[in-house]
């Protein structure tokens, strides 16, 4: 009898450089998120959710939650999204330049960043509000402070895929 051996080669179109760029931003921004959430919890305190009858989420808490979300989405979110696009542009350029031993001028990179913000920021903010609005409402209203960054990190894995797609198109 004869035995036939078949070798299969796994090929992938996965862009590891893109993964590195997005993952590095997530890693670099995690401490910022940690301290942001600690600070915003002090500025806009909410009662911790509990099934206890004595610790209900009352109308005043909903008003505070609304203020907290409005502040969060009008300050932190646009800044972090803008820096995310900047990181994608500068880090991708650095990697490409390192491989080709060429250099890009900073003014070209800044122009690319400005163009990206002009073309994509409004849609990113809109999508951010839809995605993160629900996530942060649940986060701020029902999760204890020590779990908020973890919850945000899980949602951020999915958000990073979206930002990566938009940032690299």
C-alpha positions as YAML, in Angstrom:
chain: A
units: angstrom
residues:
- id: 1
  name: UNK
  ca: [0.00, 0.00, 0.00]
- id: 2
  name: UNK
  ca: [1.06, 3.57, -0.59]
- id: 3
  name: UNK
  ca: [0.57, 6.39, 1.83]
- id: 4
  name: UNK
  ca: [-0.05, 9.88, 0.58]
- id: 5
  name: UNK
  ca: [0.85, 12.76, 2.82]
- id: 6
  name: UNK
  ca: [-0.85, 16.05, 2.21]
- id: 7
  name: UNK
  ca: [0.66, 19.21, 3.61]
- id: 8
  name: UNK
  ca: [-1.56, 22.19, 4.07]
- id: 9
  name: UNK
  ca: [-0.13, 25.62, 4.39]
- id: 10
  name: UNK
  ca: [-2.10, 28.11, 6.36]
- id: 11
  name: UNK
  ca: [-2.01, 31.53, 4.82]
- id: 12
  name: UNK
  ca: [-3.56, 34.56, 6.33]
- id: 13
  name: UNK
  ca: [-4.17, 38.07, 5.24]
- id: 14
  name: UNK
  ca: [-3.99, 39.30, 8.80]
- id: 15
  name: UNK
  ca: [-2.08, 42.55, 9.13]
- id: 16
  name: UNK
  ca: [0.04, 42.13, 12.25]
- id: 17
  name: UNK
  ca: [1.43, 45.67, 12.01]
- id: 18
  name: UNK
  ca: [-2.08, 47.05, 12.15]
- id: 19
  name: UNK
  ca: [-2.81, 44.85, 15.16]
- id: 20
  name: UNK
  ca: [0.35, 46.14, 16.85]
- id: 21
  name: UNK
  ca: [-0.63, 49.77, 16.22]
- id: 22
  name: UNK
  ca: [-4.14, 49.34, 17.62]
- id: 23
  name: UNK
  ca: [-3.02, 47.18, 20.56]
- id: 24
  name: UNK
  ca: [-0.27, 49.63, 21.46]
- id: 25
  name: UNK
  ca: [-2.77, 52.49, 21.59]
- id: 26
  name: UNK
  ca: [-5.06, 50.43, 23.82]
- id: 27
  name: UNK
  ca: [-2.15, 49.63, 26.10]
- id: 28
  name: UNK
  ca: [-0.94, 53.22, 26.24]
- id: 29
  name: UNK
  ca: [-4.41, 54.64, 26.87]
- id: 30
  name: UNK
  ca: [-5.43, 52.15, 29.60]
- id: 31
  name: UNK
  ca: [-3.76, 54.10, 32.44]
- id: 32
  name: UNK
  ca: [-5.40, 57.29, 31.16]
- id: 33
  name: UNK
  ca: [-8.79, 55.55, 31.24]
- id: 34
  name: UNK
  ca: [-8.13, 54.23, 34.73]
- id: 35
  name: UNK
  ca: [-7.38, 57.65, 36.16]
- id: 36
  name: UNK
  ca: [-10.14, 59.30, 34.12]
- id: 37
  name: UNK
  ca: [-12.76, 56.96, 35.58]
- id: 38
  name: UNK
  ca: [-11.46, 57.48, 39.11]
- id: 39
  name: UNK
  ca: [-11.61, 61.24, 38.65]
- id: 40
  name: UNK
  ca: [-15.03, 61.34, 36.99]
- id: 41
  name: UNK
  ca: [-16.43, 59.10, 39.74]
- id: 42
  name: UNK
  ca: [-15.35, 61.73, 42.31]
- id: 43
  name: UNK
  ca: [-16.81, 64.62, 40.29]
- id: 44
  name: UNK
  ca: [-20.11, 62.87, 39.50]
- id: 45
  name: UNK
  ca: [-20.68, 60.34, 42.31]
- id: 46
  name: UNK
  ca: [-23.37, 57.75, 41.82]
- id: 47
  name: UNK
  ca: [-24.64, 55.21, 44.33]
- id: 48
  name: UNK
  ca: [-23.47, 51.68, 43.70]
- id: 49
  name: UNK
  ca: [-26.19, 49.44, 42.34]
- id: 50
  name: UNK
  ca: [-27.58, 46.98, 44.79]
- id: 51
  name: UNK
  ca: [-30.63, 44.82, 45.04]
- id: 52
  name: UNK
  ca: [-31.13, 46.24, 48.51]
- id: 53
  name: UNK
  ca: [-34.33, 48.24, 49.05]
- id: 54
  name: UNK
  ca: [-32.27, 50.94, 50.74]
- id: 55
  name: UNK
  ca: [-29.99, 51.60, 47.78]
- id: 56
  name: UNK
  ca: [-32.25, 52.28, 44.82]
- id: 57
  name: UNK
  ca: [-31.22, 54.27, 41.79]
- id: 58
  name: UNK
  ca: [-33.43, 57.33, 42.35]
- id: 59
  name: UNK
  ca: [-34.32, 60.21, 39.96]
- id: 60
  name: UNK
  ca: [-31.48, 62.37, 41.34]
- id: 61
  name: UNK
  ca: [-29.08, 59.58, 40.44]
- id: 62
  name: UNK
  ca: [-30.43, 59.50, 36.90]
- id: 63
  name: UNK
  ca: [-29.85, 63.26, 36.64]
- id: 64
  name: UNK
  ca: [-26.28, 62.78, 37.91]
- id: 65
  name: UNK
  ca: [-25.80, 59.91, 35.46]
- id: 66
  name: UNK
  ca: [-26.96, 62.18, 32.63]
- id: 67
  name: UNK
  ca: [-24.50, 64.89, 33.67]
- id: 68
  name: UNK
  ca: [-21.70, 62.36, 33.99]
- id: 69
  name: UNK
  ca: [-22.38, 60.90, 30.53]
- id: 70
  name: UNK
  ca: [-22.71, 64.35, 28.95]
- id: 71
  name: UNK
  ca: [-19.42, 65.45, 30.46]
- id: 72
  name: UNK
  ca: [-17.70, 62.19, 29.52]
- id: 73
  name: UNK
  ca: [-18.91, 62.33, 25.91]
- id: 74
  name: UNK
  ca: [-18.16, 66.01, 25.44]
- id: 75
  name: UNK
  ca: [-14.61, 65.90, 26.85]
- id: 76
  name: UNK
  ca: [-12.86, 62.54, 27.11]
- id: 77
  name: UNK
  ca: [-14.43, 60.77, 24.13]
- id: 78
  name: UNK
  ca: [-13.58, 63.27, 21.36]
- id: 79
  name: UNK
  ca: [-10.06, 63.69, 22.72]
- id: 80
  name: UNK
  ca: [-9.35, 59.97, 23.00]
- id: 81
  name: UNK
  ca: [-10.82, 59.30, 19.54]
- id: 82
  name: UNK
  ca: [-8.76, 62.10, 17.98]
- id: 83
  name: UNK
  ca: [-5.59, 60.81, 19.63]
- id: 84
  name: UNK
  ca: [-6.45, 57.29, 18.50]
- id: 85
  name: UNK
  ca: [-6.47, 58.44, 14.86]
- id: 86
  name: UNK
  ca: [-3.25, 60.37, 15.41]
- id: 87
  name: UNK
  ca: [-1.63, 57.29, 16.93]
- id: 88
  name: UNK
  ca: [-2.73, 55.16, 13.97]
- id: 89
  name: UNK
  ca: [-1.28, 57.64, 11.48]
- id: 90
  name: UNK
  ca: [2.01, 58.29, 13.28]
- id: 91
  name: UNK
  ca: [2.67, 54.70, 14.41]
- id: 92
  name: UNK
  ca: [1.78, 53.24, 11.00]
- id: 93
  name: UNK
  ca: [4.09, 55.76, 9.37]
- id: 94
  name: UNK
  ca: [6.88, 54.93, 11.81]
- id: 95
  name: UNK
  ca: [6.58, 51.21, 11.10]
- id: 96
  name: UNK
  ca: [6.44, 51.75, 7.34]
- id: 97
  name: UNK
  ca: [9.41, 54.13, 7.46]
- id: 98
  name: UNK
  ca: [11.39, 51.69, 9.60]
- id: 99
  name: UNK
  ca: [10.84, 48.94, 7.05]
- id: 100
  name: UNK
  ca: [11.63, 51.06, 3.99]
- id: 101
  name: UNK
  ca: [14.23, 53.28, 5.65]
- id: 102
  name: UNK
  ca: [12.38, 56.32, 4.37]
- id: 103
  name: UNK
  ca: [11.02, 59.20, 6.38]
- id: 104
  name: UNK
  ca: [7.75, 61.07, 6.27]
- id: 105
  name: UNK
  ca: [7.67, 64.72, 7.12]
- id: 106
  name: UNK
  ca: [5.84, 65.68, 10.27]
- id: 107
  name: UNK
  ca: [3.81, 68.24, 8.32]
- id: 108
  name: UNK
  ca: [2.56, 65.47, 5.99]
- id: 109
  name: UNK
  ca: [1.58, 63.35, 8.97]
- id: 110
  name: UNK
  ca: [-0.17, 66.27, 10.64]
- id: 111
  name: UNK
  ca: [-2.00, 66.97, 7.37]
- id: 112
  name: UNK
  ca: [-3.06, 63.30, 7.19]
- id: 113
  name: UNK
  ca: [-4.29, 63.49, 10.78]
- id: 114
  name: UNK
  ca: [-6.23, 66.67, 10.10]
- id: 115
  name: UNK
  ca: [-7.79, 65.12, 7.00]
- id: 116
  name: UNK
  ca: [-8.74, 61.97, 8.94]
- id: 117
  name: UNK
  ca: [-10.37, 64.06, 11.66]
- id: 118
  name: UNK
  ca: [-12.24, 66.18, 9.15]
- id: 119
  name: UNK
  ca: [-13.49, 63.19, 7.17]
- id: 120
  name: UNK
  ca: [-14.14, 60.63, 9.91]
- id: 121
  name: UNK
  ca: [-14.55, 62.31, 13.28]
- id: 122
  name: UNK
  ca: [-18.25, 63.17, 13.08]
- id: 123
  name: UNK
  ca: [-19.21, 59.60, 12.12]
- id: 124
  name: UNK
  ca: [-16.85, 58.23, 14.76]
- id: 125
  name: UNK
  ca: [-18.41, 60.42, 17.43]
- id: 126
  name: UNK
  ca: [-21.90, 59.38, 16.35]
- id: 127
  name: UNK
  ca: [-20.97, 55.68, 16.42]
- id: 128
  name: UNK
  ca: [-19.13, 56.20, 19.68]
- id: 129
  name: UNK
  ca: [-22.22, 57.70, 21.28]
- id: 130
  name: UNK
  ca: [-24.36, 54.77, 20.13]
- id: 131
  name: UNK
  ca: [-21.88, 52.12, 21.25]
- id: 132
  name: UNK
  ca: [-20.38, 53.69, 24.32]
- id: 133
  name: UNK
  ca: [-23.58, 55.47, 25.38]
- id: 134
  name: UNK
  ca: [-25.19, 52.15, 26.17]
- id: 135
  name: UNK
  ca: [-21.98, 50.65, 27.56]
- id: 136
  name: UNK
  ca: [-21.17, 53.59, 29.83]
- id: 137
  name: UNK
  ca: [-24.74, 53.93, 31.03]
- id: 138
  name: UNK
  ca: [-24.59, 50.31, 32.19]
- id: 139
  name: UNK
  ca: [-21.06, 50.84, 33.47]
- id: 140
  name: UNK
  ca: [-21.71, 53.97, 35.51]
- id: 141
  name: UNK
  ca: [-25.19, 53.00, 36.72]
- id: 142
  name: UNK
  ca: [-24.75, 49.36, 37.67]
- id: 143
  name: UNK
  ca: [-21.10, 48.42, 38.10]
- id: 144
  name: UNK
  ca: [-18.94, 49.16, 41.12]
- id: 145
  name: UNK
  ca: [-16.01, 51.51, 40.42]
- id: 146
  name: UNK
  ca: [-13.35, 48.81, 40.70]
- id: 147
  name: UNK
  ca: [-14.87, 46.90, 37.73]
- id: 148
  name: UNK
  ca: [-15.41, 49.83, 35.38]
- id: 149
  name: UNK
  ca: [-12.06, 49.77, 33.59]
- id: 150
  name: UNK
  ca: [-12.33, 46.00, 33.12]
- id: 151
  name: UNK
  ca: [-15.82, 46.34, 31.62]
- id: 152
  name: UNK
  ca: [-14.65, 49.22, 29.45]
- id: 153
  name: UNK
  ca: [-11.67, 47.15, 28.30]
- id: 154
  name: UNK
  ca: [-13.93, 44.33, 27.15]
- id: 155
  name: UNK
  ca: [-16.14, 46.70, 25.17]
- id: 156
  name: UNK
  ca: [-13.00, 48.43, 23.90]
- id: 157
  name: UNK
  ca: [-11.85, 45.21, 22.22]
- id: 158
  name: UNK
  ca: [-14.83, 45.47, 19.90]
- id: 159
  name: UNK
  ca: [-14.53, 49.24, 19.60]
- id: 160
  name: UNK
  ca: [-10.86, 48.90, 18.62]
- id: 161
  name: UNK
  ca: [-11.87, 46.75, 15.67]
- id: 162
  name: UNK
  ca: [-14.18, 49.50, 14.46]
- id: 163
  name: UNK
  ca: [-11.61, 52.25, 15.00]
- id: 164
  name: UNK
  ca: [-8.95, 50.16, 13.30]
- id: 165
  name: UNK
  ca: [-11.17, 49.69, 10.28]
- id: 166
  name: UNK
  ca: [-12.00, 53.39, 10.05]
- id: 167
  name: UNK
  ca: [-8.47, 54.50, 10.89]
- id: 168
  name: UNK
  ca: [-6.89, 52.39, 8.19]
- id: 169
  name: UNK
  ca: [-9.25, 53.02, 5.30]
...
